[in-house]
PDB file of C-alpha atoms in Angstrom:
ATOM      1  CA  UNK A   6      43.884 119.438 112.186  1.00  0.00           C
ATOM      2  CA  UNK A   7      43.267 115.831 112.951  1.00  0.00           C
ATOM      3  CA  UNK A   8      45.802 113.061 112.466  1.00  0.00           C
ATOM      4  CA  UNK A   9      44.024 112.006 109.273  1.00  0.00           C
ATOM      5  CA  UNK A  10      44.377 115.322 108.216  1.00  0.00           C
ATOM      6  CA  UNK A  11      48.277 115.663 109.280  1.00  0.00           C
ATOM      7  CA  UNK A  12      48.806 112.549 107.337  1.00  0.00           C
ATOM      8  CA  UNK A  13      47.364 113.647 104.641  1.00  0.00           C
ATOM      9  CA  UNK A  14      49.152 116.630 104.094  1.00  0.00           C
ATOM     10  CA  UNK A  15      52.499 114.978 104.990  1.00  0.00           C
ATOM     11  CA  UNK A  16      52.242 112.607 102.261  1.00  0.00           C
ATOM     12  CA  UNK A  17      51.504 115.538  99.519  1.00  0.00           C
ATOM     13  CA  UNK A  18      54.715 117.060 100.672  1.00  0.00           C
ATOM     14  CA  UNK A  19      56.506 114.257 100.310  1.00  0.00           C
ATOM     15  CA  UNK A  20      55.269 113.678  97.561  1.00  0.00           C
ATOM     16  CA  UNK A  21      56.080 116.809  96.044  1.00  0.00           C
ATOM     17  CA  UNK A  22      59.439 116.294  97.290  1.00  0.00           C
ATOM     18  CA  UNK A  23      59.790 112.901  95.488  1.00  0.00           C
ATOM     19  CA  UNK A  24      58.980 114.428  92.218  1.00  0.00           C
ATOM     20  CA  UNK A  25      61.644 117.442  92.370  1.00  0.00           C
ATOM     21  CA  UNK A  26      64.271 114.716  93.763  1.00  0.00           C
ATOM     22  CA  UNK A  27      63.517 111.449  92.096  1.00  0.00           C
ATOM     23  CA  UNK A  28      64.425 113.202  88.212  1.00  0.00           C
ATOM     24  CA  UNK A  29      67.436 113.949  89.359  1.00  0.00           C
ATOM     25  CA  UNK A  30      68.522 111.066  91.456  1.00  0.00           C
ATOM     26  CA  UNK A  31      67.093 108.812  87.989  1.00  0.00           C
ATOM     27  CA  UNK A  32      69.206 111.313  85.894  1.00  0.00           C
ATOM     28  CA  UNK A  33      72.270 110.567  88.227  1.00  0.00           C
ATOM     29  CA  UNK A  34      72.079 107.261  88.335  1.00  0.00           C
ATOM     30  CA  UNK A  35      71.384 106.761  84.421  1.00  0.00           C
ATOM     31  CA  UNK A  36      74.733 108.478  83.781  1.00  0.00           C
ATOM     32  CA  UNK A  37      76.393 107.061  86.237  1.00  0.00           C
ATOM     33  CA  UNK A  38      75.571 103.674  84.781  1.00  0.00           C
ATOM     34  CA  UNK A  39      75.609 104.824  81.158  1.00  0.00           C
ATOM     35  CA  UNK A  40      78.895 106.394  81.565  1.00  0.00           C
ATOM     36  CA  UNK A  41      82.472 104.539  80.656  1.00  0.00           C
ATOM     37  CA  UNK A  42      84.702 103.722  83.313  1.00  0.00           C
ATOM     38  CA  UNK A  43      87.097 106.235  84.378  1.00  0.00           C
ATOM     39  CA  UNK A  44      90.198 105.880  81.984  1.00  0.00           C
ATOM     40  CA  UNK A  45      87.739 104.637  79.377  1.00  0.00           C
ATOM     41  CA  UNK A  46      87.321 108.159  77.756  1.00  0.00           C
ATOM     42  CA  UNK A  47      91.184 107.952  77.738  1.00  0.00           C
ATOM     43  CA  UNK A  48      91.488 104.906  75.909  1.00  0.00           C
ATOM     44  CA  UNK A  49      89.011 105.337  73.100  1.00  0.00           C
ATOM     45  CA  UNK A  50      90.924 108.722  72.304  1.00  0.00           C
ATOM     46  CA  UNK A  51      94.620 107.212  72.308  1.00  0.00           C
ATOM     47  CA  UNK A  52      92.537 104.286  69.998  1.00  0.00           C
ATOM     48  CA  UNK A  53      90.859 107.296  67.912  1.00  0.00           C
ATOM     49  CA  UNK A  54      94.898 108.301  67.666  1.00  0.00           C
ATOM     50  CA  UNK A  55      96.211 104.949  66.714  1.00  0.00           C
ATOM     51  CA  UNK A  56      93.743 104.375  63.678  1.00  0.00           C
ATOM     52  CA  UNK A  57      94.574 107.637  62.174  1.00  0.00           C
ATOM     53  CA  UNK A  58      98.465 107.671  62.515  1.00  0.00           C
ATOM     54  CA  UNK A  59      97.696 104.044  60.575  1.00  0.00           C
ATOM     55  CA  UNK A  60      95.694 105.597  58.113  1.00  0.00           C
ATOM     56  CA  UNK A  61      98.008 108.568  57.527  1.00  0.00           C
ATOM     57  CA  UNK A  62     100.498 105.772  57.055  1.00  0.00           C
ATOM     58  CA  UNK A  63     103.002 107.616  59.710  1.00  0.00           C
ATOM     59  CA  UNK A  64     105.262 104.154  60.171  1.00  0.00           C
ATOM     60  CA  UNK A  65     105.957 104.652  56.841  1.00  0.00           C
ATOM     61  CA  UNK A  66     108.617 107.523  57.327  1.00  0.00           C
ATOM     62  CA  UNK A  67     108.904 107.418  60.958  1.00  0.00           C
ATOM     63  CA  UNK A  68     109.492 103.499  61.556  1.00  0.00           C
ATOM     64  CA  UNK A  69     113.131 102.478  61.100  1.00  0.00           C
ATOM     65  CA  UNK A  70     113.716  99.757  58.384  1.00  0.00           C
ATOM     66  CA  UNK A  71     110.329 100.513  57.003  1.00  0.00           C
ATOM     67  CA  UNK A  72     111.901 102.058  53.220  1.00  0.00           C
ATOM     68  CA  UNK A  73     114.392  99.139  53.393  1.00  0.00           C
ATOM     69  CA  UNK A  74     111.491  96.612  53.268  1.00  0.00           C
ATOM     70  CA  UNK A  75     111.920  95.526  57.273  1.00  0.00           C
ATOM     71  CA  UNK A  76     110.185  97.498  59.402  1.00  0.00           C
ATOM     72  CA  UNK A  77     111.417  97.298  62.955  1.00  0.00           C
ATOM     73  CA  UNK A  78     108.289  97.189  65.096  1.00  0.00           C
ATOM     74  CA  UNK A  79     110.380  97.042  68.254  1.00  0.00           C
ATOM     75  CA  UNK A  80     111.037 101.141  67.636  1.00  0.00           C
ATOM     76  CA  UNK A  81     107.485 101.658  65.967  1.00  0.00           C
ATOM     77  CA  UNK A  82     107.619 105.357  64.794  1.00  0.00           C
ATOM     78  CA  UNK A  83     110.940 105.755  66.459  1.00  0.00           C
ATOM     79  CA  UNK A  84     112.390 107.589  63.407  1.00  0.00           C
ATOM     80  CA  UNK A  85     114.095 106.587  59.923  1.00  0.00           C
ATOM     81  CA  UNK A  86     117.428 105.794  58.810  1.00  0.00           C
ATOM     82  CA  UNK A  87     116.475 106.799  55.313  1.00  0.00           C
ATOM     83  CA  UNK A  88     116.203 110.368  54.418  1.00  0.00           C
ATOM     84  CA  UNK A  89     114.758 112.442  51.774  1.00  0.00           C
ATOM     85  CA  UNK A  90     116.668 114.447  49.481  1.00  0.00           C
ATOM     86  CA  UNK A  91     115.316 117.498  48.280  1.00  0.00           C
ATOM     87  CA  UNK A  92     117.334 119.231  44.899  1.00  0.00           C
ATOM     88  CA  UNK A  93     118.876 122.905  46.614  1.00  0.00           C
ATOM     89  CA  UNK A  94     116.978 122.080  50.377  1.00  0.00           C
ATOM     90  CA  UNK A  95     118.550 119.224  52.151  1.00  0.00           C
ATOM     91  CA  UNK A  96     118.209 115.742  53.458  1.00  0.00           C
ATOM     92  CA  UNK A  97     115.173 115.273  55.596  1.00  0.00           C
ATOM     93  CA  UNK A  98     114.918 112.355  58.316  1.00  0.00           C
ATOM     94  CA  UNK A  99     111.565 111.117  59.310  1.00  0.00           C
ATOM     95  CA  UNK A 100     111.960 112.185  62.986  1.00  0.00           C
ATOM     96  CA  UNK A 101     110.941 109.688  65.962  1.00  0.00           C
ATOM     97  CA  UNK A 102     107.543 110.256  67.368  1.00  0.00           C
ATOM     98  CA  UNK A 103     108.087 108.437  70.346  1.00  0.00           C
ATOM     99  CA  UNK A 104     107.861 110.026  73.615  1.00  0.00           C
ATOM    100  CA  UNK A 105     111.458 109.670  74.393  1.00  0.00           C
ATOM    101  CA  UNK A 106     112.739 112.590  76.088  1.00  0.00           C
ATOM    102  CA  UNK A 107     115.744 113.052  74.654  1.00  0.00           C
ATOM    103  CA  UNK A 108     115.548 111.746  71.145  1.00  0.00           C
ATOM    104  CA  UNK A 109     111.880 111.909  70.460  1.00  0.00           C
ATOM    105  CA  UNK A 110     108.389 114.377  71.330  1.00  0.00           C
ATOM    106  CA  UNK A 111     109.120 113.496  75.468  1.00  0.00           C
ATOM    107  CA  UNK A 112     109.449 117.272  75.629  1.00  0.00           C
ATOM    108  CA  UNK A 113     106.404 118.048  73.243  1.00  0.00           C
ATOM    109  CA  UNK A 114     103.210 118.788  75.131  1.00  0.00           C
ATOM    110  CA  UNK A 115      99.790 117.505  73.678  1.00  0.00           C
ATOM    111  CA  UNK A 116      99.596 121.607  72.276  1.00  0.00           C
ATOM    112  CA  UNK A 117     103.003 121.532  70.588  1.00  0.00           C
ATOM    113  CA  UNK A 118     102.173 117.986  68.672  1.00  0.00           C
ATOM    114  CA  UNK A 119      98.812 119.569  67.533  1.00  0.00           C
ATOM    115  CA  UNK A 120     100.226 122.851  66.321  1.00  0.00           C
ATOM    116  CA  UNK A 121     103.345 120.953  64.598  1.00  0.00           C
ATOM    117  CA  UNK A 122     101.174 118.897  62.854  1.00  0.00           C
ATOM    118  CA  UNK A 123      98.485 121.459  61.938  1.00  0.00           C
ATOM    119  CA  UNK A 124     101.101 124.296  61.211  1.00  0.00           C
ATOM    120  CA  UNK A 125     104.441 122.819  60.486  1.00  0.00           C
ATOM    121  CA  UNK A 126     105.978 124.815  63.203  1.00  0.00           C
ATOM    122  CA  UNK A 127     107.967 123.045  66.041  1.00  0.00           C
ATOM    123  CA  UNK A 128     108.140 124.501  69.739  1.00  0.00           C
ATOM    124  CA  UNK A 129     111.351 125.710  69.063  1.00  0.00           C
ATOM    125  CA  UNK A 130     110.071 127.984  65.965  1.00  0.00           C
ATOM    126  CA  UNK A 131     111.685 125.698  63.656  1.00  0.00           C
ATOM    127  CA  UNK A 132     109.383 124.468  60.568  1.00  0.00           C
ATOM    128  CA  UNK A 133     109.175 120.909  59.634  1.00  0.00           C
ATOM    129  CA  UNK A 134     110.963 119.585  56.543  1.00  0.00           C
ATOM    130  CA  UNK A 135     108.716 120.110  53.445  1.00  0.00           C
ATOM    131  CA  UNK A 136     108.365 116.626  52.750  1.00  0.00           C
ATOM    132  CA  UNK A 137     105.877 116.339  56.109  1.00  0.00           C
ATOM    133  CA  UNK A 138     102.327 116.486  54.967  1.00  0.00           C
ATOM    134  CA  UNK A 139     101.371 119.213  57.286  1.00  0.00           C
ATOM    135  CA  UNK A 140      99.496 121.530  55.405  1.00  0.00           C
ATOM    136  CA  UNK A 141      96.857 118.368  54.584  1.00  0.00           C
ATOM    137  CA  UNK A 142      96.890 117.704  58.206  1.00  0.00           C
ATOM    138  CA  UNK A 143      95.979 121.108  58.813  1.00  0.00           C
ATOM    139  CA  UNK A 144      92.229 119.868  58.038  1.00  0.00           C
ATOM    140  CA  UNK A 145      92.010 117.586  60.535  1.00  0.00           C
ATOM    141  CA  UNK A 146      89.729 118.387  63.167  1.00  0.00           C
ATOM    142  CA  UNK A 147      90.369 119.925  66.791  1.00  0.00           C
ATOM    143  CA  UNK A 148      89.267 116.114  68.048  1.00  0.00           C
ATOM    144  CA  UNK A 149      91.172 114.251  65.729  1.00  0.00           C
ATOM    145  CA  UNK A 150      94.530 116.042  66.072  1.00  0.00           C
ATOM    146  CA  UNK A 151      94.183 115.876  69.579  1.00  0.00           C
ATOM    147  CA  UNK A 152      93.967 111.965  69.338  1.00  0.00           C
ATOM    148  CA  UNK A 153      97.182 111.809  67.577  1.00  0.00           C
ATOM    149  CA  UNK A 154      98.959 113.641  70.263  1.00  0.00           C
ATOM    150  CA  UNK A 155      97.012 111.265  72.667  1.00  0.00           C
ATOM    151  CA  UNK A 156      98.159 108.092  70.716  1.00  0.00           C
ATOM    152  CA  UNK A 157     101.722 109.611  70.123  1.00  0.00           C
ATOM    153  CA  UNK A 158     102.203 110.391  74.354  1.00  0.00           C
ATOM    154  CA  UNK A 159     100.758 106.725  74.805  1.00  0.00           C
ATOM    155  CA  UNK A 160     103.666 105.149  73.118  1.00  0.00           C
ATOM    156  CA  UNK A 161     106.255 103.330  74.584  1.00  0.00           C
ATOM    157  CA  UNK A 162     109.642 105.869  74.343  1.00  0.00           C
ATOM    158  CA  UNK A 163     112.235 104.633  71.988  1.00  0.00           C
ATOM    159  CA  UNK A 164     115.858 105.910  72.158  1.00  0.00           C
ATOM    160  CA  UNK A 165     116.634 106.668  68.352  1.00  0.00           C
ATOM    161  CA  UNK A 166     118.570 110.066  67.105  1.00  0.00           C
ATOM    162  CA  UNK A 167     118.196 110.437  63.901  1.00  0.00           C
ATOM    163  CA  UNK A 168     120.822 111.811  61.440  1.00  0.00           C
ATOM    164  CA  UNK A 169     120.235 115.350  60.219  1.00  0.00           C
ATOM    165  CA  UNK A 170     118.436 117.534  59.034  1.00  0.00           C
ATOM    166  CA  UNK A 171     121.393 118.533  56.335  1.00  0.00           C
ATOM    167  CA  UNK A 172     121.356 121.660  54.183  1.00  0.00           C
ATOM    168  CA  UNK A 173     122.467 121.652  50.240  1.00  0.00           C
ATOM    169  CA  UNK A 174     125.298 119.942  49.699  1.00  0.00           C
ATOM    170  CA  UNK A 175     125.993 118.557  52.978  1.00  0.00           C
ATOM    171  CA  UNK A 176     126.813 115.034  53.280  1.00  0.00           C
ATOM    172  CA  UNK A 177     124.483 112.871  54.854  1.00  0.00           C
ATOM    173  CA  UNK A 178     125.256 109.886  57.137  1.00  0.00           C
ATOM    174  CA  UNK A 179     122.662 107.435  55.987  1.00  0.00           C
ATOM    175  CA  UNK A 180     120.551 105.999  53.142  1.00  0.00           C
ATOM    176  CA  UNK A 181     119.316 108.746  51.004  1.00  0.00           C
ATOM    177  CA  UNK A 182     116.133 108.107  48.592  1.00  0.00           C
ATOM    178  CA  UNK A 183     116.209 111.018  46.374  1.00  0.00           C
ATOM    179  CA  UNK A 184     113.645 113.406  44.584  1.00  0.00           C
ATOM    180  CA  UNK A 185     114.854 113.729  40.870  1.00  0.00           C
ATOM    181  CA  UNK A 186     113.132 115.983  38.429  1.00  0.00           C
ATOM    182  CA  UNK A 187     113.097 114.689  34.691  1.00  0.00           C
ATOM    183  CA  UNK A 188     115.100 115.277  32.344  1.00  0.00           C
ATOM    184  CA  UNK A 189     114.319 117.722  29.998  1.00  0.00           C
ATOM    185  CA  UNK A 190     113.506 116.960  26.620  1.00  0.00           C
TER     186      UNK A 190
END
């Protein structure tokens, strides 16, 4: 073989090498570059999260002042004052959503938030009060529920215990806004 020859040859295997490299080192690189920073993925989620609770209008039970006409943004979705009072179920609290561990979902895995809002049921087996739109939320997807457990984690924790739950005909320690049906005619 001369050293034209061995040149030659050289160069087709490199540049048969090139061509089962270079794809992927150009496929690498594109996603590398075309990918969001790390934490980015994060962030759009927790947004994703954010938009939806607003949507769902969450604040509006589980913001204190919110039913008195002051919403206290300080303890955004920290839980209500004002309860609901269903005729021969109770008084229902708008619980806080915050990730405060004692008074709030701090406890709650990502799983349990998903499955409490999809199902009604709480970790501890307990169902949510009937006035919490679960059963719509039920049709939210796998993606979008998971954002809303995102969002909720990303929160700052508030310390807020709500009053209650109370059963029929126990008294209640705070404002009560209730459900009357009409008289009959």
């Amino acid at each position: 073989m001369s050293i034209h020859d061995f040149g030659f040859a050289a160069t087709r295997v490199a540049s048969q090498a090139a061509r089962r490299v270079l794809p992927a080192a150009f496929a690498a690189l594109a996603a590398a570059i075309g990918s969001p920073p790390a934490g980015a993925a994060d962030s759009q989620l927790v947004e994703r999260g954010k938009y939806l609770v607003t949507i769902a209008s969450c604040t509006d039970c589980h913001t204190p002042g919110h039913f008195l006409g002051k919403p206290d943004m300080t303890r955004h979705l920290g839980g209500s004052e004002v309860g609901f009072e269903i005729p021969d179920v109770g008084v229902f609290y708008g619980s806080n959503l915050t990730p405060d561990e004692e008074t709030g979902l701090g406890r709650w895995s990502e799983r349990d938030i998903v499955t409490a809002i999809r199902t009604g049921k709480r970790p501890d087996g307990r169902m949510l009060a009937p006035i919490m739109p679960w059963a719509a939320l039920a049709e939210l997807t796998d993606s979008d529920a998971g954002a809303i457990a995102a969002y909720l984690k990303s929160l700052p924790a508030v310390s807020n215990k709500v009053p209650g739950p109370f059963g029929p005909g126990e008294a209640s320690t705070s404002f009560v806004m209730k459900i009357v049906a009409p008289a009959e005619k």
